Amino acid sequence: MSKLVLTEHRVSDTTISTLDGHLPNVGVDTVLQSANHPMYSSTSSGCSSTELAARPISPSASSAYCWDTGDALTQDFVPQGLTSSGDAETTACGARTR
């Protein structure tokens, strides 16, 4: 099995704008709630102490999620990291823009 390689393919602003117009504007939490594998907010009791200790120290995570125990321990499913630049956008004073 080979490793996945991320390859960037730049597209025009028009293409991005068209795609953005067709997709719902939702946050990571909404996407995770609709996933076919349950995930838990790190503020819930669904995260183990090991998972909580693995969160980044600096800069600290403002929010984090944990895979359910079955997905976290299986060799048949390899959980991947998730991120969203939309949820990361902030103003100069630190307020969220969305």
PDB file of N, CA and C in Angstrom:
ATOM      1  N   MET A   1       0.848  -1.171   0.000  1.00  0.00           N
ATOM      2  CA  MET A   1       0.000   0.000   0.000  1.00  0.00           C
ATOM      3  C   MET A   1       0.895   1.237   0.000  1.00  0.00           C
ATOM      4  N   SER A   2       0.667   2.152  -0.926  1.00  0.00           N
ATOM      5  CA  SER A   2       1.482   3.365  -0.977  1.00  0.00           C
ATOM      6  C   SER A   2       0.770   4.497  -0.245  1.00  0.00           C
ATOM      7  N   LYS A   3       1.549   5.486   0.145  1.00  0.00           N
ATOM      8  CA  LYS A   3       1.005   6.650   0.836  1.00  0.00           C
ATOM      9  C   LYS A   3       0.284   7.549  -0.157  1.00  0.00           C
ATOM     10  N   LEU A   4      -0.742   8.216   0.335  1.00  0.00           N
ATOM     11  CA  LEU A   4      -1.430   9.200  -0.482  1.00  0.00           C
ATOM     12  C   LEU A   4      -0.556  10.435  -0.595  1.00  0.00           C
ATOM     13  N   VAL A   5      -0.585  11.087  -1.743  1.00  0.00           N
ATOM     14  CA  VAL A   5       0.196  12.290  -1.962  1.00  0.00           C
ATOM     15  C   VAL A   5      -0.764  13.416  -2.327  1.00  0.00           C
ATOM     16  N   LEU A   6      -0.655  14.525  -1.611  1.00  0.00           N
ATOM     17  CA  LEU A   6      -1.485  15.687  -1.899  1.00  0.00           C
ATOM     18  C   LEU A   6      -0.871  16.454  -3.056  1.00  0.00           C
ATOM     19  N   THR A   7      -1.657  16.685  -4.086  1.00  0.00           N
ATOM     20  CA  THR A   7      -1.189  17.433  -5.244  1.00  0.00           C
ATOM     21  C   THR A   7      -2.122  18.606  -5.457  1.00  0.00           C
ATOM     22  N   GLU A   8      -1.563  19.800  -5.531  1.00  0.00           N
ATOM     23  CA  GLU A   8      -2.366  21.008  -5.723  1.00  0.00           C
ATOM     24  C   GLU A   8      -2.605  21.239  -7.208  1.00  0.00           C
ATOM     25  N   HIS A   9      -3.846  21.530  -7.542  1.00  0.00           N
ATOM     26  CA  HIS A   9      -4.223  21.902  -8.904  1.00  0.00           C
ATOM     27  C   HIS A   9      -4.974  23.219  -8.811  1.00  0.00           C
ATOM     28  N   ARG A  10      -4.330  24.287  -9.180  1.00  0.00           N
ATOM     29  CA  ARG A  10      -4.957  25.604  -9.085  1.00  0.00           C
ATOM     30  C   ARG A  10      -6.087  25.733 -10.101  1.00  0.00           C
ATOM     31  N   VAL A  11      -7.162  26.388  -9.656  1.00  0.00           N
ATOM     32  CA  VAL A  11      -8.294  26.672 -10.530  1.00  0.00           C
ATOM     33  C   VAL A  11      -8.597  28.162 -10.437  1.00  0.00           C
ATOM     34  N   SER A  12      -9.360  28.649 -11.381  1.00  0.00           N
ATOM     35  CA  SER A  12      -9.641  30.090 -11.440  1.00  0.00           C
ATOM     36  C   SER A  12     -10.593  30.518 -10.316  1.00  0.00           C
ATOM     37  N   ASP A  13     -10.566  31.803 -10.000  1.00  0.00           N
ATOM     38  CA  ASP A  13     -11.487  32.360  -9.002  1.00  0.00           C
ATOM     39  C   ASP A  13     -12.937  32.165  -9.435  1.00  0.00           C
ATOM     40  N   THR A  14     -13.183  32.215 -10.735  1.00  0.00           N
ATOM     41  CA  THR A  14     -14.540  32.010 -11.253  1.00  0.00           C
ATOM     42  C   THR A  14     -15.026  30.598 -10.940  1.00  0.00           C
ATOM     43  N   THR A  15     -14.156  29.622 -11.118  1.00  0.00           N
ATOM     44  CA  THR A  15     -14.511  28.238 -10.816  1.00  0.00           C
ATOM     45  C   THR A  15     -14.822  28.072  -9.335  1.00  0.00           C
ATOM     46  N   ILE A  16     -13.990  28.658  -8.476  1.00  0.00           N
ATOM     47  CA  ILE A  16     -14.214  28.575  -7.030  1.00  0.00           C
ATOM     48  C   ILE A  16     -15.525  29.251  -6.665  1.00  0.00           C
ATOM     49  N   SER A  17     -15.796  30.408  -7.245  1.00  0.00           N
ATOM     50  CA  SER A  17     -17.029  31.140  -6.961  1.00  0.00           C
ATOM     51  C   SER A  17     -18.253  30.339  -7.392  1.00  0.00           C
ATOM     52  N   THR A  18     -18.173  29.699  -8.548  1.00  0.00           N
ATOM     53  CA  THR A  18     -19.282  28.871  -9.037  1.00  0.00           C
ATOM     54  C   THR A  18     -19.522  27.693  -8.100  1.00  0.00           C
ATOM     55  N   LEU A  19     -18.458  27.016  -7.696  1.00  0.00           N
ATOM     56  CA  LEU A  19     -18.582  25.904  -6.766  1.00  0.00           C
ATOM     57  C   LEU A  19     -19.159  26.374  -5.436  1.00  0.00           C
ATOM     58  N   ASP A  20     -18.653  27.498  -4.931  1.00  0.00           N
ATOM     59  CA  ASP A  20     -19.136  28.046  -3.664  1.00  0.00           C
ATOM     60  C   ASP A  20     -20.635  28.350  -3.727  1.00  0.00           C
ATOM     61  N   GLY A  21     -21.101  28.787  -4.891  1.00  0.00           N
ATOM     62  CA  GLY A  21     -22.519  29.095  -5.058  1.00  0.00           C
ATOM     63  C   GLY A  21     -23.414  27.866  -5.028  1.00  0.00           C
ATOM     64  N   HIS A  22     -22.848  26.697  -5.298  1.00  0.00           N
ATOM     65  CA  HIS A  22     -23.617  25.458  -5.333  1.00  0.00           C
ATOM     66  C   HIS A  22     -23.567  24.672  -4.026  1.00  0.00           C
ATOM     67  N   LEU A  23     -22.612  24.985  -3.172  1.00  0.00           N
ATOM     68  CA  LEU A  23     -22.441  24.227  -1.927  1.00  0.00           C
ATOM     69  C   LEU A  23     -23.045  24.981  -0.742  1.00  0.00           C
ATOM     70  N   PRO A  24     -23.584  24.239   0.224  1.00  0.00           N
ATOM     71  CA  PRO A  24     -24.110  24.917   1.416  1.00  0.00           C
ATOM     72  C   PRO A  24     -22.952  25.480   2.238  1.00  0.00           C
ATOM     73  N   ASN A  25     -23.180  26.609   2.877  1.00  0.00           N
ATOM     74  CA  ASN A  25     -22.162  27.234   3.717  1.00  0.00           C
ATOM     75  C   ASN A  25     -22.381  26.760   5.150  1.00  0.00           C
ATOM     76  N   VAL A  26     -21.688  25.692   5.526  1.00  0.00           N
ATOM     77  CA  VAL A  26     -21.842  25.105   6.857  1.00  0.00           C
ATOM     78  C   VAL A  26     -20.474  24.934   7.509  1.00  0.00           C
ATOM     79  N   GLY A  27     -20.450  24.824   8.821  1.00  0.00           N
ATOM     80  CA  GLY A  27     -19.210  24.638   9.556  1.00  0.00           C
ATOM     81  C   GLY A  27     -18.835  23.175   9.691  1.00  0.00           C
ATOM     82  N   VAL A  28     -17.645  22.947  10.209  1.00  0.00           N
ATOM     83  CA  VAL A  28     -17.137  21.589  10.402  1.00  0.00           C
ATOM     84  C   VAL A  28     -18.080  20.778  11.281  1.00  0.00           C
ATOM     85  N   ASP A  29     -18.610  21.374  12.341  1.00  0.00           N
ATOM     86  CA  ASP A  29     -19.499  20.642  13.247  1.00  0.00           C
ATOM     87  C   ASP A  29     -20.703  20.068  12.503  1.00  0.00           C
ATOM     88  N   THR A  30     -21.280  20.839  11.600  1.00  0.00           N
ATOM     89  CA  THR A  30     -22.434  20.370  10.813  1.00  0.00           C
ATOM     90  C   THR A  30     -22.036  19.209   9.915  1.00  0.00           C
ATOM     91  N   VAL A  31     -20.882  19.303   9.283  1.00  0.00           N
ATOM     92  CA  VAL A  31     -20.404  18.226   8.411  1.00  0.00           C
ATOM     93  C   VAL A  31     -20.187  16.958   9.221  1.00  0.00           C
ATOM     94  N   LEU A  32     -19.536  17.075  10.378  1.00  0.00           N
ATOM     95  CA  LEU A  32     -19.250  15.900  11.198  1.00  0.00           C
ATOM     96  C   LEU A  32     -20.522  15.256  11.735  1.00  0.00           C
ATOM     97  N   GLN A  33     -21.526  16.056  12.048  1.00  0.00           N
ATOM     98  CA  GLN A  33     -22.786  15.508  12.537  1.00  0.00           C
ATOM     99  C   GLN A  33     -23.492  14.683  11.465  1.00  0.00           C
ATOM    100  N   SER A  34     -23.208  14.955  10.191  1.00  0.00           N
ATOM    101  CA  SER A  34     -23.864  14.221   9.106  1.00  0.00           C
ATOM    102  C   SER A  34     -23.013  13.065   8.580  1.00  0.00           C
ATOM    103  N   ALA A  35     -21.849  12.848   9.161  1.00  0.00           N
ATOM    104  CA  ALA A  35     -20.943  11.789   8.694  1.00  0.00           C
ATOM    105  C   ALA A  35     -21.484  10.407   9.037  1.00  0.00           C
ATOM    106  N   ASN A  36     -21.001   9.395   8.329  1.00  0.00           N
ATOM    107  CA  ASN A  36     -21.448   8.023   8.588  1.00  0.00           C
ATOM    108  C   ASN A  36     -20.593   7.320   9.647  1.00  0.00           C
ATOM    109  N   HIS A  37     -19.678   8.056  10.266  1.00  0.00           N
ATOM    110  CA  HIS A  37     -18.890   7.552  11.390  1.00  0.00           C
ATOM    111  C   HIS A  37     -19.023   8.576  12.510  1.00  0.00           C
ATOM    112  N   PRO A  38     -19.469   8.168  13.688  1.00  0.00           N
ATOM    113  CA  PRO A  38     -19.675   9.158  14.756  1.00  0.00           C
ATOM    114  C   PRO A  38     -18.362   9.762  15.241  1.00  0.00           C
ATOM    115  N   MET A  39     -18.434  11.030  15.572  1.00  0.00           N
ATOM    116  CA  MET A  39     -17.300  11.746  16.147  1.00  0.00           C
ATOM    117  C   MET A  39     -17.817  12.517  17.349  1.00  0.00           C
ATOM    118  N   TYR A  40     -16.899  12.845  18.256  1.00  0.00           N
ATOM    119  CA  TYR A  40     -17.286  13.519  19.481  1.00  0.00           C
ATOM    120  C   TYR A  40     -16.450  14.770  19.673  1.00  0.00           C
ATOM    121  N   SER A  41     -17.086  15.816  20.162  1.00  0.00           N
ATOM    122  CA  SER A  41     -16.357  17.029  20.501  1.00  0.00           C
ATOM    123  C   SER A  41     -15.437  16.730  21.671  1.00  0.00           C
ATOM    124  N   SER A  42     -14.265  17.352  21.684  1.00  0.00           N
ATOM    125  CA  SER A  42     -13.325  17.097  22.777  1.00  0.00           C
ATOM    126  C   SER A  42     -13.847  17.615  24.110  1.00  0.00           C
ATOM    127  N   THR A  43     -14.930  18.391  24.084  1.00  0.00           N
ATOM    128  CA  THR A  43     -15.534  18.841  25.337  1.00  0.00           C
ATOM    129  C   THR A  43     -16.563  17.836  25.855  1.00  0.00           C
ATOM    130  N   SER A  44     -16.829  16.785  25.086  1.00  0.00           N
ATOM    131  CA  SER A  44     -17.774  15.753  25.519  1.00  0.00           C
ATOM    132  C   SER A  44     -17.009  14.620  26.199  1.00  0.00           C
ATOM    133  N   SER A  45     -17.740  13.652  26.705  1.00  0.00           N
ATOM    134  CA  SER A  45     -17.096  12.515  27.363  1.00  0.00           C
ATOM    135  C   SER A  45     -16.700  11.425  26.368  1.00  0.00           C
ATOM    136  N   GLY A  46     -16.838  11.681  25.063  1.00  0.00           N
ATOM    137  CA  GLY A  46     -16.522  10.675  24.051  1.00  0.00           C
ATOM    138  C   GLY A  46     -15.048  10.554  23.715  1.00  0.00           C
ATOM    139  N   CYS A  47     -14.193  11.428  24.254  1.00  0.00           N
ATOM    140  CA  CYS A  47     -12.761  11.402  23.954  1.00  0.00           C
ATOM    141  C   CYS A  47     -11.993  10.758  25.103  1.00  0.00           C
ATOM    142  N   SER A  48     -11.018   9.925  24.743  1.00  0.00           N
ATOM    143  CA  SER A  48     -10.193   9.286  25.772  1.00  0.00           C
ATOM    144  C   SER A  48      -9.140  10.272  26.282  1.00  0.00           C
ATOM    145  N   SER A  49      -8.544   9.965  27.420  1.00  0.00           N
ATOM    146  CA  SER A  49      -7.494  10.834  27.964  1.00  0.00           C
ATOM    147  C   SER A  49      -6.291  10.879  27.026  1.00  0.00           C
ATOM    148  N   THR A  50      -6.017   9.778  26.318  1.00  0.00           N
ATOM    149  CA  THR A  50      -4.910   9.748  25.355  1.00  0.00           C
ATOM    150  C   THR A  50      -5.185  10.705  24.202  1.00  0.00           C
ATOM    151  N   GLU A  51      -6.421  10.690  23.696  1.00  0.00           N
ATOM    152  CA  GLU A  51      -6.780  11.593  22.600  1.00  0.00           C
ATOM    153  C   GLU A  51      -6.704  13.049  23.050  1.00  0.00           C
ATOM    154  N   LEU A  52      -7.202  13.323  24.243  1.00  0.00           N
ATOM    155  CA  LEU A  52      -7.167  14.695  24.747  1.00  0.00           C
ATOM    156  C   LEU A  52      -5.730  15.176  24.928  1.00  0.00           C
ATOM    157  N   ALA A  53      -4.850  14.295  25.379  1.00  0.00           N
ATOM    158  CA  ALA A  53      -3.445  14.660  25.582  1.00  0.00           C
ATOM    159  C   ALA A  53      -2.712  14.881  24.258  1.00  0.00           C
ATOM    160  N   ALA A  54      -3.244  14.357  23.156  1.00  0.00           N
ATOM    161  CA  ALA A  54      -2.584  14.472  21.854  1.00  0.00           C
ATOM    162  C   ALA A  54      -2.908  15.777  21.135  1.00  0.00           C
ATOM    163  N   ARG A  55      -3.787  16.581  21.705  1.00  0.00           N
ATOM    164  CA  ARG A  55      -4.110  17.866  21.065  1.00  0.00           C
ATOM    165  C   ARG A  55      -2.880  18.763  21.056  1.00  0.00           C
ATOM    166  N   PRO A  56      -2.778  19.643  20.066  1.00  0.00           N
ATOM    167  CA  PRO A  56      -1.615  20.533  20.001  1.00  0.00           C
ATOM    168  C   PRO A  56      -1.536  21.458  21.215  1.00  0.00           C
ATOM    169  N   ILE A  57      -0.310  21.739  21.639  1.00  0.00           N
ATOM    170  CA  ILE A  57      -0.102  22.616  22.788  1.00  0.00           C
ATOM    171  C   ILE A  57       0.017  24.067  22.340  1.00  0.00           C
ATOM    172  N   SER A  58       0.813  24.315  21.308  1.00  0.00           N
ATOM    173  CA  SER A  58       1.005  25.685  20.849  1.00  0.00           C
ATOM    174  C   SER A  58       1.094  25.693  19.328  1.00  0.00           C
ATOM    175  N   PRO A  59       0.222  26.368  18.645  1.00  0.00           N
ATOM    176  CA  PRO A  59      -0.929  27.049  19.224  1.00  0.00           C
ATOM    177  C   PRO A  59      -1.970  26.026  19.677  1.00  0.00           C
ATOM    178  N   SER A  60      -2.685  26.366  20.706  1.00  0.00           N
ATOM    179  CA  SER A  60      -3.673  25.422  21.236  1.00  0.00           C
ATOM    180  C   SER A  60      -4.877  25.338  20.308  1.00  0.00           C
ATOM    181  N   ALA A  61      -5.518  24.193  20.317  1.00  0.00           N
ATOM    182  CA  ALA A  61      -6.706  23.985  19.489  1.00  0.00           C
ATOM    183  C   ALA A  61      -7.898  24.666  20.141  1.00  0.00           C
ATOM    184  N   SER A  62      -8.655  25.433  19.356  1.00  0.00           N
ATOM    185  CA  SER A  62      -9.853  26.073  19.908  1.00  0.00           C
ATOM    186  C   SER A  62     -11.006  25.079  19.974  1.00  0.00           C
ATOM    187  N   SER A  63     -10.956  24.053  19.146  1.00  0.00           N
ATOM    188  CA  SER A  63     -11.932  22.967  19.207  1.00  0.00           C
ATOM    189  C   SER A  63     -11.283  21.733  18.581  1.00  0.00           C
ATOM    190  N   ALA A  64     -11.767  20.572  18.978  1.00  0.00           N
ATOM    191  CA  ALA A  64     -11.215  19.321  18.459  1.00  0.00           C
ATOM    192  C   ALA A  64     -12.290  18.244  18.540  1.00  0.00           C
ATOM    193  N   TYR A  65     -12.121  17.195  17.754  1.00  0.00           N
ATOM    194  CA  TYR A  65     -13.058  16.091  17.729  1.00  0.00           C
ATOM    195  C   TYR A  65     -12.298  14.779  17.842  1.00  0.00           C
ATOM    196  N   CYS A  66     -12.961  13.771  18.365  1.00  0.00           N
ATOM    197  CA  CYS A  66     -12.371  12.443  18.494  1.00  0.00           C
ATOM    198  C   CYS A  66     -13.239  11.445  17.740  1.00  0.00           C
ATOM    199  N   TRP A  67     -12.581  10.463  17.115  1.00  0.00           N
ATOM    200  CA  TRP A  67     -13.307   9.379  16.457  1.00  0.00           C
ATOM    201  C   TRP A  67     -13.931   8.487  17.521  1.00  0.00           C
ATOM    202  N   ASP A  68     -15.000   7.809  17.162  1.00  0.00           N
ATOM    203  CA  ASP A  68     -15.577   6.880  18.136  1.00  0.00           C
ATOM    204  C   ASP A  68     -14.582   5.743  18.363  1.00  0.00           C
ATOM    205  N   THR A  69     -14.667   5.066  19.497  1.00  0.00           N
ATOM    206  CA  THR A  69     -13.672   4.073  19.903  1.00  0.00           C
ATOM    207  C   THR A  69     -13.469   2.993  18.848  1.00  0.00           C
ATOM    208  N   GLY A  70     -14.552   2.500  18.264  1.00  0.00           N
ATOM    209  CA  GLY A  70     -14.432   1.459  17.245  1.00  0.00           C
ATOM    210  C   GLY A  70     -13.621   1.905  16.050  1.00  0.00           C
ATOM    211  N   ASP A  71     -13.828   3.145  15.593  1.00  0.00           N
ATOM    212  CA  ASP A  71     -13.076   3.658  14.449  1.00  0.00           C
ATOM    213  C   ASP A  71     -11.637   3.997  14.838  1.00  0.00           C
ATOM    214  N   ALA A  72     -11.441   4.444  16.065  1.00  0.00           N
ATOM    215  CA  ALA A  72     -10.104   4.834  16.505  1.00  0.00           C
ATOM    216  C   ALA A  72      -9.186   3.624  16.670  1.00  0.00           C
ATOM    217  N   LEU A  73      -9.739   2.457  16.958  1.00  0.00           N
ATOM    218  CA  LEU A  73      -8.920   1.280  17.259  1.00  0.00           C
ATOM    219  C   LEU A  73      -8.848   0.252  16.134  1.00  0.00           C
ATOM    220  N   THR A  74      -9.707   0.339  15.145  1.00  0.00           N
ATOM    221  CA  THR A  74      -9.728  -0.663  14.082  1.00  0.00           C
ATOM    222  C   THR A  74      -8.564  -0.503  13.114  1.00  0.00           C
ATOM    223  N   GLN A  75      -8.170  -1.584  12.484  1.00  0.00           N
ATOM    224  CA  GLN A  75      -7.166  -1.558  11.425  1.00  0.00           C
ATOM    225  C   GLN A  75      -7.836  -1.512  10.047  1.00  0.00           C
ATOM    226  N   ASP A  76      -9.179  -1.603  10.020  1.00  0.00           N
ATOM    227  CA  ASP A  76      -9.918  -1.608   8.760  1.00  0.00           C
ATOM    228  C   ASP A  76     -10.292  -0.205   8.289  1.00  0.00           C
ATOM    229  N   PHE A  77     -10.263   0.746   9.184  1.00  0.00           N
ATOM    230  CA  PHE A  77     -10.656   2.119   8.883  1.00  0.00           C
ATOM    231  C   PHE A  77      -9.544   3.020   9.390  1.00  0.00           C
ATOM    232  N   VAL A  78      -9.005   3.860   8.524  1.00  0.00           N
ATOM    233  CA  VAL A  78      -7.907   4.731   8.923  1.00  0.00           C
ATOM    234  C   VAL A  78      -8.420   6.166   8.985  1.00  0.00           C
ATOM    235  N   PRO A  79      -8.758   6.644  10.188  1.00  0.00           N
ATOM    236  CA  PRO A  79      -9.251   8.022  10.305  1.00  0.00           C
ATOM    237  C   PRO A  79      -8.202   9.021   9.813  1.00  0.00           C
ATOM    238  N   GLN A  80      -8.668  10.046   9.148  1.00  0.00           N
ATOM    239  CA  GLN A  80      -7.792  11.091   8.633  1.00  0.00           C
ATOM    240  C   GLN A  80      -8.135  12.407   9.328  1.00  0.00           C
ATOM    241  N   GLY A  81      -7.253  13.344   9.260  1.00  0.00           N
ATOM    242  CA  GLY A  81      -7.504  14.664   9.835  1.00  0.00           C
ATOM    243  C   GLY A  81      -8.498  15.436   8.993  1.00  0.00           C
ATOM    244  N   LEU A  82      -9.213  16.323   9.614  1.00  0.00           N
ATOM    245  CA  LEU A  82     -10.190  17.171   8.936  1.00  0.00           C
ATOM    246  C   LEU A  82      -9.906  18.619   9.295  1.00  0.00           C
ATOM    247  N   THR A  83     -10.105  19.506   8.336  1.00  0.00           N
ATOM    248  CA  THR A  83      -9.943  20.919   8.618  1.00  0.00           C
ATOM    249  C   THR A  83     -10.814  21.717   7.664  1.00  0.00           C
ATOM    250  N   SER A  84     -11.017  22.959   8.001  1.00  0.00           N
ATOM    251  CA  SER A  84     -11.800  23.839   7.149  1.00  0.00           C
ATOM    252  C   SER A  84     -11.277  25.253   7.297  1.00  0.00           C
ATOM    253  N   SER A  85     -10.874  25.857   6.200  1.00  0.00           N
ATOM    254  CA  SER A  85     -10.406  27.238   6.278  1.00  0.00           C
ATOM    255  C   SER A  85     -11.560  28.172   6.610  1.00  0.00           C
ATOM    256  N   GLY A  86     -12.780  27.810   6.219  1.00  0.00           N
ATOM    257  CA  GLY A  86     -13.940  28.640   6.526  1.00  0.00           C
ATOM    258  C   GLY A  86     -14.163  28.788   8.016  1.00  0.00           C
ATOM    259  N   ASP A  87     -13.923  27.734   8.770  1.00  0.00           N
ATOM    260  CA  ASP A  87     -14.075  27.811  10.217  1.00  0.00           C
ATOM    261  C   ASP A  87     -12.909  28.530  10.869  1.00  0.00           C
ATOM    262  N   ALA A  88     -11.828  28.732  10.142  1.00  0.00           N
ATOM    263  CA  ALA A  88     -10.632  29.361  10.708  1.00  0.00           C
ATOM    264  C   ALA A  88     -10.574  30.859  10.433  1.00  0.00           C
ATOM    265  N   GLU A  89     -11.450  31.365   9.591  1.00  0.00           N
ATOM    266  CA  GLU A  89     -11.393  32.777   9.241  1.00  0.00           C
ATOM    267  C   GLU A  89     -11.784  33.637  10.435  1.00  0.00           C
ATOM    268  N   THR A  90     -10.946  34.601  10.756  1.00  0.00           N
ATOM    269  CA  THR A  90     -11.231  35.528  11.845  1.00  0.00           C
ATOM    270  C   THR A  90     -10.903  36.940  11.432  1.00  0.00           C
ATOM    271  N   THR A  91     -11.432  37.887  12.152  1.00  0.00           N
ATOM    272  CA  THR A  91     -11.109  39.296  11.902  1.00  0.00           C
ATOM    273  C   THR A  91      -9.839  39.635  12.659  1.00  0.00           C
ATOM    274  N   ALA A  92      -9.340  40.837  12.484  1.00  0.00           N
ATOM    275  CA  ALA A  92      -8.120  41.263  13.158  1.00  0.00           C
ATOM    276  C   ALA A  92      -8.244  41.210  14.668  1.00  0.00           C
ATOM    277  N   CYS A  93      -9.449  41.393  15.197  1.00  0.00           N
ATOM    278  CA  CYS A  93      -9.615  41.356  16.652  1.00  0.00           C
ATOM    279  C   CYS A  93      -9.923  39.949  17.157  1.00  0.00           C
ATOM    280  N   GLY A  94      -9.954  38.966  16.255  1.00  0.00           N
ATOM    281  CA  GLY A  94     -10.148  37.592  16.670  1.00  0.00           C
ATOM    282  C   GLY A  94     -11.580  37.088  16.576  1.00  0.00           C
ATOM    283  N   ALA A  95     -12.520  37.914  16.168  1.00  0.00           N
ATOM    284  CA  ALA A  95     -13.919  37.483  16.048  1.00  0.00           C
ATOM    285  C   ALA A  95     -14.081  36.627  14.801  1.00  0.00           C
ATOM    286  N   ARG A  96     -14.926  35.622  14.897  1.00  0.00           N
ATOM    287  CA  ARG A  96     -15.179  34.774  13.736  1.00  0.00           C
ATOM    288  C   ARG A  96     -15.990  35.534  12.711  1.00  0.00           C
ATOM    289  N   THR A  97     -15.696  35.315  11.432  1.00  0.00           N
ATOM    290  CA  THR A  97     -16.391  36.026  10.368  1.00  0.00           C
ATOM    291  C   THR A  97     -17.599  35.273   9.858  1.00  0.00           C
ATOM    292  N   ARG A  98     -17.773  34.035  10.273  1.00  0.00           N
ATOM    293  CA  ARG A  98     -18.926  33.262   9.793  1.00  0.00           C
ATOM    294  C   ARG A  98     -19.732  32.769  10.946  1.00  0.00           C
TER     295      ARG A  98
END
